[in-house]
């Protein structure tokens, strides 16, 4: 079992930055592709970004390309999402997720965190 815990969310003004962290426990993340999803009020949860095992491949949803950067530190068993130039439409609950070996931009994923709220004010 893998337990995931997100942190780093909060309230920020448009144009600002946040860095989300996803810390894992229970098992090493080194064999897992890691992703971030988000869910805004009244909307379905949607893909944000994914990073492959070893970090050699990253993918981003079009609305966040050029603004968000996903990274991983397997020594710390942690995945990050650096979010720059934030917009009000980025407001959502952000979830990290883990999937054995193969990255994908759609669910299902094997393990999920509880989510962290990001609110961007205009």
PDB file of N, CA, C and O in Angstrom, residues 34-108:
ATOM      1  N   UNK A  34       3.784   9.143 -11.413  1.00  0.00           N
ATOM      2  CA  UNK A  34       3.079  10.013 -10.484  1.00  0.00           C
ATOM      3  C   UNK A  34       2.375  11.121 -11.257  1.00  0.00           C
ATOM      4  O   UNK A  34       2.929  11.687 -12.207  1.00  0.00           O
ATOM      5  N   UNK A  35       1.175  11.432 -10.822  1.00  0.00           N
ATOM      6  CA  UNK A  35       0.379  12.429 -11.546  1.00  0.00           C
ATOM      7  C   UNK A  35      -0.298  13.382 -10.583  1.00  0.00           C
ATOM      8  O   UNK A  35      -0.466  13.087  -9.397  1.00  0.00           O
ATOM      9  N   UNK A  36      -0.672  14.522 -11.134  1.00  0.00           N
ATOM     10  CA  UNK A  36      -1.528  15.475 -10.437  1.00  0.00           C
ATOM     11  C   UNK A  36      -2.817  15.620 -11.235  1.00  0.00           C
ATOM     12  O   UNK A  36      -2.799  15.755 -12.469  1.00  0.00           O
ATOM     13  N   UNK A  37      -3.915  15.609 -10.513  1.00  0.00           N
ATOM     14  CA  UNK A  37      -5.231  15.884 -11.060  1.00  0.00           C
ATOM     15  C   UNK A  37      -5.834  17.035 -10.251  1.00  0.00           C
ATOM     16  O   UNK A  37      -5.370  17.341  -9.159  1.00  0.00           O
ATOM     17  N   UNK A  38      -6.877  17.633 -10.775  1.00  0.00           N
ATOM     18  CA  UNK A  38      -7.559  18.685 -10.021  1.00  0.00           C
ATOM     19  C   UNK A  38      -9.048  18.629 -10.274  1.00  0.00           C
ATOM     20  O   UNK A  38      -9.502  18.153 -11.317  1.00  0.00           O
ATOM     21  N   UNK A  39      -9.782  19.130  -9.296  1.00  0.00           N
ATOM     22  CA  UNK A  39     -11.239  19.157  -9.401  1.00  0.00           C
ATOM     23  C   UNK A  39     -11.743  20.493  -8.898  1.00  0.00           C
ATOM     24  O   UNK A  39     -11.581  20.829  -7.718  1.00  0.00           O
ATOM     25  N   UNK A  40     -12.336  21.241  -9.809  1.00  0.00           N
ATOM     26  CA  UNK A  40     -12.951  22.513  -9.459  1.00  0.00           C
ATOM     27  C   UNK A  40     -14.405  22.274  -9.042  1.00  0.00           C
ATOM     28  O   UNK A  40     -14.999  21.255  -9.408  1.00  0.00           O
ATOM     29  N   UNK A  41     -14.985  23.201  -8.295  1.00  0.00           N
ATOM     30  CA  UNK A  41     -16.383  23.024  -7.866  1.00  0.00           C
ATOM     31  C   UNK A  41     -17.312  22.813  -9.056  1.00  0.00           C
ATOM     32  O   UNK A  41     -17.258  23.553 -10.038  1.00  0.00           O
ATOM     33  N   UNK A  42     -18.135  21.784  -8.949  1.00  0.00           N
ATOM     34  CA  UNK A  42     -19.104  21.510 -10.000  1.00  0.00           C
ATOM     35  C   UNK A  42     -18.540  20.849 -11.236  1.00  0.00           C
ATOM     36  O   UNK A  42     -19.269  20.653 -12.216  1.00  0.00           O
ATOM     37  N   UNK A  43     -17.263  20.508 -11.208  1.00  0.00           N
ATOM     38  CA  UNK A  43     -16.640  19.891 -12.370  1.00  0.00           C
ATOM     39  C   UNK A  43     -16.089  18.514 -12.016  1.00  0.00           C
ATOM     40  O   UNK A  43     -15.885  18.186 -10.850  1.00  0.00           O
ATOM     41  N   UNK A  44     -15.834  17.725 -13.053  1.00  0.00           N
ATOM     42  CA  UNK A  44     -15.200  16.437 -12.836  1.00  0.00           C
ATOM     43  C   UNK A  44     -13.701  16.627 -12.619  1.00  0.00           C
ATOM     44  O   UNK A  44     -13.109  17.613 -13.060  1.00  0.00           O
ATOM     45  N   UNK A  45     -13.135  15.656 -11.947  1.00  0.00           N
ATOM     46  CA  UNK A  45     -11.681  15.678 -11.737  1.00  0.00           C
ATOM     47  C   UNK A  45     -10.982  15.503 -13.077  1.00  0.00           C
ATOM     48  O   UNK A  45     -11.372  14.638 -13.887  1.00  0.00           O
ATOM     49  N   UNK A  46      -9.944  16.294 -13.304  1.00  0.00           N
ATOM     50  CA  UNK A  46      -9.257  16.252 -14.583  1.00  0.00           C
ATOM     51  C   UNK A  46      -7.752  16.230 -14.437  1.00  0.00           C
ATOM     52  O   UNK A  46      -7.204  16.657 -13.418  1.00  0.00           O
ATOM     53  N   UNK A  47      -7.109  15.743 -15.467  1.00  0.00           N
ATOM     54  CA  UNK A  47      -5.660  15.594 -15.499  1.00  0.00           C
ATOM     55  C   UNK A  47      -4.958  16.948 -15.517  1.00  0.00           C
ATOM     56  O   UNK A  47      -5.388  17.875 -16.220  1.00  0.00           O
ATOM     57  N   UNK A  48      -3.849  17.028 -14.785  1.00  0.00           N
ATOM     58  CA  UNK A  48      -3.011  18.224 -14.802  1.00  0.00           C
ATOM     59  C   UNK A  48      -1.623  17.898 -15.369  1.00  0.00           C
ATOM     60  O   UNK A  48      -1.160  18.523 -16.318  1.00  0.00           O
ATOM     61  N   UNK A  49      -0.972  16.895 -14.757  1.00  0.00           N
ATOM     62  CA  UNK A  49       0.398  16.596 -15.171  1.00  0.00           C
ATOM     63  C   UNK A  49       0.766  15.194 -14.706  1.00  0.00           C
ATOM     64  O   UNK A  49       0.186  14.680 -13.742  1.00  0.00           O
ATOM     65  N   UNK A  50       1.739  14.601 -15.392  1.00  0.00           N
ATOM     66  CA  UNK A  50       2.234  13.288 -15.006  1.00  0.00           C
ATOM     67  C   UNK A  50       3.732  13.228 -15.259  1.00  0.00           C
ATOM     68  O   UNK A  50       4.245  13.890 -16.168  1.00  0.00           O
ATOM     69  N   UNK A  51       4.407  12.446 -14.431  1.00  0.00           N
ATOM     70  CA  UNK A  51       5.835  12.219 -14.592  1.00  0.00           C
ATOM     71  C   UNK A  51       6.096  10.721 -14.522  1.00  0.00           C
ATOM     72  O   UNK A  51       5.540  10.006 -13.677  1.00  0.00           O
ATOM     73  N   UNK A  52       6.941  10.262 -15.417  1.00  0.00           N
ATOM     74  CA  UNK A  52       7.212   8.833 -15.485  1.00  0.00           C
ATOM     75  C   UNK A  52       8.179   8.399 -14.392  1.00  0.00           C
ATOM     76  O   UNK A  52       8.801   9.225 -13.710  1.00  0.00           O
ATOM     77  N   UNK A  53       8.302   7.089 -14.249  1.00  0.00           N
ATOM     78  CA  UNK A  53       9.355   6.526 -13.413  1.00  0.00           C
ATOM     79  C   UNK A  53      10.691   7.090 -13.909  1.00  0.00           C
ATOM     80  O   UNK A  53      10.909   7.194 -15.116  1.00  0.00           O
ATOM     81  N   UNK A  54      11.532   7.477 -13.016  1.00  0.00           N
ATOM     82  CA  UNK A  54      12.841   8.088 -13.306  1.00  0.00           C
ATOM     83  C   UNK A  54      12.746   9.510 -13.855  1.00  0.00           C
ATOM     84  O   UNK A  54      13.765  10.144 -14.092  1.00  0.00           O
ATOM     85  N   UNK A  55      11.545  10.019 -14.078  1.00  0.00           N
ATOM     86  CA  UNK A  55      11.382  11.415 -14.466  1.00  0.00           C
ATOM     87  C   UNK A  55      11.724  11.748 -15.904  1.00  0.00           C
ATOM     88  O   UNK A  55      11.774  12.920 -16.274  1.00  0.00           O
ATOM     89  N   UNK A  56      11.922  10.747 -16.735  1.00  0.00           N
ATOM     90  CA  UNK A  56      12.338  11.010 -18.097  1.00  0.00           C
ATOM     91  C   UNK A  56      11.249  11.552 -18.995  1.00  0.00           C
ATOM     92  O   UNK A  56      11.531  12.146 -20.038  1.00  0.00           O
ATOM     93  N   UNK A  57      10.005  11.378 -18.596  1.00  0.00           N
ATOM     94  CA  UNK A  57       8.879  11.844 -19.407  1.00  0.00           C
ATOM     95  C   UNK A  57       7.928  12.637 -18.527  1.00  0.00           C
ATOM     96  O   UNK A  57       7.571  12.190 -17.438  1.00  0.00           O
ATOM     97  N   UNK A  58       7.548  13.803 -18.997  1.00  0.00           N
ATOM     98  CA  UNK A  58       6.525  14.597 -18.324  1.00  0.00           C
ATOM     99  C   UNK A  58       5.488  15.021 -19.352  1.00  0.00           C
ATOM    100  O   UNK A  58       5.808  15.234 -20.523  1.00  0.00           O
ATOM    101  N   UNK A  59       4.253  15.125 -18.904  1.00  0.00           N
ATOM    102  CA  UNK A  59       3.174  15.579 -19.764  1.00  0.00           C
ATOM    103  C   UNK A  59       2.291  16.539 -18.980  1.00  0.00           C
ATOM    104  O   UNK A  59       2.168  16.417 -17.761  1.00  0.00           O
ATOM    105  N   UNK A  60       1.682  17.465 -19.709  1.00  0.00           N
ATOM    106  CA  UNK A  60       0.869  18.490 -19.076  1.00  0.00           C
ATOM    107  C   UNK A  60      -0.427  18.687 -19.846  1.00  0.00           C
ATOM    108  O   UNK A  60      -0.467  18.576 -21.072  1.00  0.00           O
ATOM    109  N   UNK A  61      -1.467  19.024 -19.109  1.00  0.00           N
ATOM    110  CA  UNK A  61      -2.700  19.449 -19.747  1.00  0.00           C
ATOM    111  C   UNK A  61      -2.465  20.799 -20.413  1.00  0.00           C
ATOM    112  O   UNK A  61      -1.686  21.623 -19.914  1.00  0.00           O
ATOM    113  N   UNK A  62      -3.133  21.042 -21.517  1.00  0.00           N
ATOM    114  CA  UNK A  62      -2.909  22.274 -22.269  1.00  0.00           C
ATOM    115  C   UNK A  62      -3.060  23.548 -21.436  1.00  0.00           C
ATOM    116  O   UNK A  62      -2.264  24.481 -21.570  1.00  0.00           O
ATOM    117  N   UNK A  63      -4.066  23.634 -20.541  1.00  0.00           N
ATOM    118  CA  UNK A  63      -4.236  24.895 -19.796  1.00  0.00           C
ATOM    119  C   UNK A  63      -3.071  25.246 -18.873  1.00  0.00           C
ATOM    120  O   UNK A  63      -2.957  26.400 -18.442  1.00  0.00           O
ATOM    121  N   UNK A  64      -2.222  24.275 -18.548  1.00  0.00           N
ATOM    122  CA  UNK A  64      -1.136  24.552 -17.597  1.00  0.00           C
ATOM    123  C   UNK A  64       0.240  24.500 -18.233  1.00  0.00           C
ATOM    124  O   UNK A  64       1.239  24.791 -17.564  1.00  0.00           O
ATOM    125  N   UNK A  65       0.316  24.151 -19.506  1.00  0.00           N
ATOM    126  CA  UNK A  65       1.614  24.078 -20.176  1.00  0.00           C
ATOM    127  C   UNK A  65       2.322  25.417 -20.125  1.00  0.00           C
ATOM    128  O   UNK A  65       1.731  26.457 -20.370  1.00  0.00           O
ATOM    129  N   UNK A  66       3.604  25.354 -19.784  1.00  0.00           N
ATOM    130  CA  UNK A  66       4.405  26.568 -19.707  1.00  0.00           C
ATOM    131  C   UNK A  66       4.303  27.289 -18.380  1.00  0.00           C
ATOM    132  O   UNK A  66       5.071  28.219 -18.132  1.00  0.00           O
ATOM    133  N   UNK A  67       3.355  26.867 -17.533  1.00  0.00           N
ATOM    134  CA  UNK A  67       3.197  27.517 -16.230  1.00  0.00           C
ATOM    135  C   UNK A  67       3.480  26.573 -15.075  1.00  0.00           C
ATOM    136  O   UNK A  67       3.960  26.998 -14.030  1.00  0.00           O
ATOM    137  N   UNK A  68       3.157  25.306 -15.250  1.00  0.00           N
ATOM    138  CA  UNK A  68       3.337  24.307 -14.194  1.00  0.00           C
ATOM    139  C   UNK A  68       4.507  23.391 -14.550  1.00  0.00           C
ATOM    140  O   UNK A  68       4.742  23.089 -15.726  1.00  0.00           O
ATOM    141  N   UNK A  69       5.211  22.935 -13.511  1.00  0.00           N
ATOM    142  CA  UNK A  69       6.313  21.986 -13.695  1.00  0.00           C
ATOM    143  C   UNK A  69       6.201  20.882 -12.657  1.00  0.00           C
ATOM    144  O   UNK A  69       6.141  21.167 -11.454  1.00  0.00           O
ATOM    145  N   UNK A  70       6.191  19.659 -13.132  1.00  0.00           N
ATOM    146  CA  UNK A  70       6.155  18.504 -12.233  1.00  0.00           C
ATOM    147  C   UNK A  70       7.577  17.966 -12.084  1.00  0.00           C
ATOM    148  O   UNK A  70       8.375  17.997 -13.039  1.00  0.00           O
ATOM    149  N   UNK A  71       7.894  17.506 -10.897  1.00  0.00           N
ATOM    150  CA  UNK A  71       9.203  16.911 -10.653  1.00  0.00           C
ATOM    151  C   UNK A  71       9.069  15.877  -9.554  1.00  0.00           C
ATOM    152  O   UNK A  71       8.053  15.819  -8.862  1.00  0.00           O
ATOM    153  N   UNK A  72      10.099  15.080  -9.408  1.00  0.00           N
ATOM    154  CA  UNK A  72      10.080  14.059  -8.377  1.00  0.00           C
ATOM    155  C   UNK A  72      11.450  13.928  -7.744  1.00  0.00           C
ATOM    156  O   UNK A  72      12.469  14.138  -8.408  1.00  0.00           O
ATOM    157  N   UNK A  73      11.461  13.564  -6.478  1.00  0.00           N
ATOM    158  CA  UNK A  73      12.674  13.289  -5.739  1.00  0.00           C
ATOM    159  C   UNK A  73      12.466  11.947  -5.062  1.00  0.00           C
ATOM    160  O   UNK A  73      11.869  11.876  -3.978  1.00  0.00           O
ATOM    161  N   UNK A  74      12.918  10.902  -5.698  1.00  0.00           N
ATOM    162  CA  UNK A  74      12.670   9.567  -5.161  1.00  0.00           C
ATOM    163  C   UNK A  74      13.422   9.330  -3.855  1.00  0.00           C
ATOM    164  O   UNK A  74      12.995   8.517  -3.031  1.00  0.00           O
ATOM    165  N   UNK A  75      14.513  10.028  -3.647  1.00  0.00           N
ATOM    166  CA  UNK A  75      15.226   9.885  -2.375  1.00  0.00           C
ATOM    167  C   UNK A  75      14.378  10.385  -1.215  1.00  0.00           C
ATOM    168  O   UNK A  75      14.479   9.879  -0.097  1.00  0.00           O
ATOM    169  N   UNK A  76      13.531  11.380  -1.500  1.00  0.00           N
ATOM    170  CA  UNK A  76      12.637  11.908  -0.478  1.00  0.00           C
ATOM    171  C   UNK A  76      11.236  11.329  -0.599  1.00  0.00           C
ATOM    172  O   UNK A  76      10.345  11.707   0.173  1.00  0.00           O
ATOM    173  N   UNK A  77      11.050  10.454  -1.592  1.00  0.00           N
ATOM    174  CA  UNK A  77       9.723   9.847  -1.802  1.00  0.00           C
ATOM    175  C   UNK A  77       8.642  10.914  -1.965  1.00  0.00           C
ATOM    176  O   UNK A  77       7.533  10.796  -1.412  1.00  0.00           O
ATOM    177  N   UNK A  78       8.962  11.929  -2.737  1.00  0.00           N
ATOM    178  CA  UNK A  78       8.086  13.091  -2.864  1.00  0.00           C
ATOM    179  C   UNK A  78       8.012  13.541  -4.319  1.00  0.00           C
ATOM    180  O   UNK A  78       9.004  13.482  -5.043  1.00  0.00           O
ATOM    181  N   UNK A  79       6.821  13.994  -4.690  1.00  0.00           N
ATOM    182  CA  UNK A  79       6.589  14.573  -6.004  1.00  0.00           C
ATOM    183  C   UNK A  79       6.122  16.009  -5.797  1.00  0.00           C
ATOM    184  O   UNK A  79       5.433  16.315  -4.811  1.00  0.00           O
ATOM    185  N   UNK A  80       6.498  16.864  -6.721  1.00  0.00           N
ATOM    186  CA  UNK A  80       6.182  18.276  -6.593  1.00  0.00           C
ATOM    187  C   UNK A  80       5.423  18.775  -7.827  1.00  0.00           C
ATOM    188  O   UNK A  80       5.551  18.224  -8.923  1.00  0.00           O
ATOM    189  N   UNK A  81       4.672  19.836  -7.609  1.00  0.00           N
ATOM    190  CA  UNK A  81       4.062  20.558  -8.719  1.00  0.00           C
ATOM    191  C   UNK A  81       4.301  22.044  -8.471  1.00  0.00           C
ATOM    192  O   UNK A  81       3.695  22.627  -7.567  1.00  0.00           O
ATOM    193  N   UNK A  82       5.207  22.608  -9.245  1.00  0.00           N
ATOM    194  CA  UNK A  82       5.471  24.042  -9.172  1.00  0.00           C
ATOM    195  C   UNK A  82       4.478  24.741 -10.078  1.00  0.00           C
ATOM    196  O   UNK A  82       4.418  24.459 -11.274  1.00  0.00           O
ATOM    197  N   UNK A  83       3.723  25.651  -9.508  1.00  0.00           N
ATOM    198  CA  UNK A  83       2.678  26.344 -10.255  1.00  0.00           C
ATOM    199  C   UNK A  83       2.995  27.831 -10.280  1.00  0.00           C
ATOM    200  O   UNK A  83       3.017  28.480  -9.226  1.00  0.00           O
ATOM    201  N   UNK A  84       3.255  28.350 -11.455  1.00  0.00           N
ATOM    202  CA  UNK A  84       3.566  29.769 -11.631  1.00  0.00           C
ATOM    203  C   UNK A  84       2.471  30.447 -12.450  1.00  0.00           C
ATOM    204  O   UNK A  84       1.679  29.793 -13.125  1.00  0.00           O
ATOM    205  N   UNK A  85       2.467  31.755 -12.405  1.00  0.00           N
ATOM    206  CA  UNK A  85       1.503  32.550 -13.177  1.00  0.00           C
ATOM    207  C   UNK A  85       0.083  32.031 -12.977  1.00  0.00           C
ATOM    208  O   UNK A  85      -0.665  31.819 -13.933  1.00  0.00           O
ATOM    209  N   UNK A  86      -0.267  31.838 -11.741  1.00  0.00           N
ATOM    210  CA  UNK A  86      -1.577  31.235 -11.442  1.00  0.00           C
ATOM    211  C   UNK A  86      -2.718  32.142 -11.870  1.00  0.00           C
ATOM    212  O   UNK A  86      -2.615  33.382 -11.823  1.00  0.00           O
ATOM    213  N   UNK A  87      -3.800  31.498 -12.283  1.00  0.00           N
ATOM    214  CA  UNK A  87      -4.995  32.188 -12.744  1.00  0.00           C
ATOM    215  C   UNK A  87      -6.173  31.764 -11.892  1.00  0.00           C
ATOM    216  O   UNK A  87      -6.172  30.671 -11.322  1.00  0.00           O
ATOM    217  N   UNK A  88      -7.218  32.581 -11.821  1.00  0.00           N
ATOM    218  CA  UNK A  88      -8.406  32.182 -11.051  1.00  0.00           C
ATOM    219  C   UNK A  88      -8.970  30.837 -11.502  1.00  0.00           C
ATOM    220  O   UNK A  88      -9.482  30.077 -10.667  1.00  0.00           O
ATOM    221  N   UNK A  89      -8.854  30.527 -12.774  1.00  0.00           N
ATOM    222  CA  UNK A  89      -9.386  29.250 -13.262  1.00  0.00           C
ATOM    223  C   UNK A  89      -8.553  28.048 -12.815  1.00  0.00           C
ATOM    224  O   UNK A  89      -8.940  26.901 -13.062  1.00  0.00           O
ATOM    225  N   UNK A  90      -7.420  28.282 -12.165  1.00  0.00           N
ATOM    226  CA  UNK A  90      -6.655  27.187 -11.576  1.00  0.00           C
ATOM    227  C   UNK A  90      -7.195  26.780 -10.204  1.00  0.00           C
ATOM    228  O   UNK A  90      -6.727  25.793  -9.625  1.00  0.00           O
ATOM    229  N   UNK A  91      -8.161  27.525  -9.700  1.00  0.00           N
ATOM    230  CA  UNK A  91      -8.747  27.203  -8.404  1.00  0.00           C
ATOM    231  C   UNK A  91      -9.389  25.826  -8.442  1.00  0.00           C
ATOM    232  O   UNK A  91     -10.230  25.539  -9.298  1.00  0.00           O
ATOM    233  N   UNK A  92      -8.974  24.973  -7.518  1.00  0.00           N
ATOM    234  CA  UNK A  92      -9.449  23.585  -7.489  1.00  0.00           C
ATOM    235  C   UNK A  92      -8.828  22.877  -6.300  1.00  0.00           C
ATOM    236  O   UNK A  92      -7.910  23.399  -5.658  1.00  0.00           O
ATOM    237  N   UNK A  93      -9.330  21.695  -6.032  1.00  0.00           N
ATOM    238  CA  UNK A  93      -8.642  20.767  -5.140  1.00  0.00           C
ATOM    239  C   UNK A  93      -7.681  19.959  -5.995  1.00  0.00           C
ATOM    240  O   UNK A  93      -8.084  19.390  -7.019  1.00  0.00           O
ATOM    241  N   UNK A  94      -6.441  19.924  -5.588  1.00  0.00           N
ATOM    242  CA  UNK A  94      -5.395  19.220  -6.342  1.00  0.00           C
ATOM    243  C   UNK A  94      -5.070  17.905  -5.644  1.00  0.00           C
ATOM    244  O   UNK A  94      -4.819  17.881  -4.427  1.00  0.00           O
ATOM    245  N   UNK A  95      -5.067  16.845  -6.440  1.00  0.00           N
ATOM    246  CA  UNK A  95      -4.805  15.497  -5.937  1.00  0.00           C
ATOM    247  C   UNK A  95      -3.560  14.927  -6.598  1.00  0.00           C
ATOM    248  O   UNK A  95      -3.370  15.088  -7.814  1.00  0.00           O
ATOM    249  N   UNK A  96      -2.735  14.251  -5.814  1.00  0.00           N
ATOM    250  CA  UNK A  96      -1.677  13.464  -6.440  1.00  0.00           C
ATOM    251  C   UNK A  96      -2.118  12.011  -6.483  1.00  0.00           C
ATOM    252  O   UNK A  96      -2.947  11.564  -5.686  1.00  0.00           O
ATOM    253  N   UNK A  97      -1.535  11.300  -7.424  1.00  0.00           N
ATOM    254  CA  UNK A  97      -1.921   9.914  -7.653  1.00  0.00           C
ATOM    255  C   UNK A  97      -0.709   9.118  -8.124  1.00  0.00           C
ATOM    256  O   UNK A  97       0.201   9.663  -8.764  1.00  0.00           O
ATOM    257  N   UNK A  98      -0.721   7.834  -7.810  1.00  0.00           N
ATOM    258  CA  UNK A  98       0.388   6.946  -8.165  1.00  0.00           C
ATOM    259  C   UNK A  98      -0.134   5.756  -8.950  1.00  0.00           C
ATOM    260  O   UNK A  98      -1.212   5.219  -8.650  1.00  0.00           O
ATOM    261  N   UNK A  99       0.648   5.369  -9.939  1.00  0.00           N
ATOM    262  CA  UNK A  99       0.283   4.220 -10.769  1.00  0.00           C
ATOM    263  C   UNK A  99       1.546   3.430 -11.077  1.00  0.00           C
ATOM    264  O   UNK A  99       2.571   3.995 -11.456  1.00  0.00           O
ATOM    265  N   UNK A 100       1.430   2.102 -10.956  1.00  0.00           N
ATOM    266  CA  UNK A 100       2.592   1.269 -11.198  1.00  0.00           C
ATOM    267  C   UNK A 100       3.123   1.440 -12.606  1.00  0.00           C
ATOM    268  O   UNK A 100       2.397   1.259 -13.586  1.00  0.00           O
ATOM    269  N   UNK A 101       4.348   1.843 -12.736  1.00  0.00           N
ATOM    270  CA  UNK A 101       5.185   1.828 -13.937  1.00  0.00           C
ATOM    271  C   UNK A 101       4.735   2.746 -15.090  1.00  0.00           C
ATOM    272  O   UNK A 101       5.480   3.591 -15.541  1.00  0.00           O
ATOM    273  N   UNK A 102       3.537   2.569 -15.600  1.00  0.00           N
ATOM    274  CA  UNK A 102       3.166   3.212 -16.868  1.00  0.00           C
ATOM    275  C   UNK A 102       2.394   4.499 -16.623  1.00  0.00           C
ATOM    276  O   UNK A 102       1.317   4.480 -16.038  1.00  0.00           O
ATOM    277  N   UNK A 103       2.919   5.645 -17.065  1.00  0.00           N
ATOM    278  CA  UNK A 103       2.187   6.904 -16.890  1.00  0.00           C
ATOM    279  C   UNK A 103       1.003   6.977 -17.847  1.00  0.00           C
ATOM    280  O   UNK A 103       1.046   6.453 -18.946  1.00  0.00           O
ATOM    281  N   UNK A 104      -0.048   7.628 -17.390  1.00  0.00           N
ATOM    282  CA  UNK A 104      -1.183   7.868 -18.253  1.00  0.00           C
ATOM    283  C   UNK A 104      -1.842   9.169 -17.841  1.00  0.00           C
ATOM    284  O   UNK A 104      -1.716   9.617 -16.712  1.00  0.00           O
ATOM    285  N   UNK A 105      -2.577   9.757 -18.785  1.00  0.00           N
ATOM    286  CA  UNK A 105      -3.193  11.049 -18.497  1.00  0.00           C
ATOM    287  C   UNK A 105      -4.647  10.895 -18.085  1.00  0.00           C
ATOM    288  O   UNK A 105      -5.351  11.887 -17.893  1.00  0.00           O
ATOM    289  N   UNK A 106      -5.108   9.655 -17.985  1.00  0.00           N
ATOM    290  CA  UNK A 106      -6.478   9.414 -17.554  1.00  0.00           C
ATOM    291  C   UNK A 106      -6.487   8.471 -16.362  1.00  0.00           C
ATOM    292  O   UNK A 106      -5.530   7.733 -16.130  1.00  0.00           O
ATOM    293  N   UNK A 107      -7.590   8.522 -15.615  1.00  0.00           N
ATOM    294  CA  UNK A 107      -7.759   7.545 -14.551  1.00  0.00           C
ATOM    295  C   UNK A 107      -8.055   6.189 -15.196  1.00  0.00           C
ATOM    296  O   UNK A 107      -8.424   6.137 -16.369  1.00  0.00           O
ATOM    297  N   UNK A 108      -7.886   5.082 -14.495  1.00  0.00           N
ATOM    298  CA  UNK A 108      -7.677   5.003 -13.057  1.00  0.00           C
ATOM    299  C   UNK A 108      -6.206   5.031 -12.654  1.00  0.00           C
ATOM    300  O   UNK A 108      -5.338   4.685 -13.451  1.00  0.00           O
TER     301      UNK A 108
END
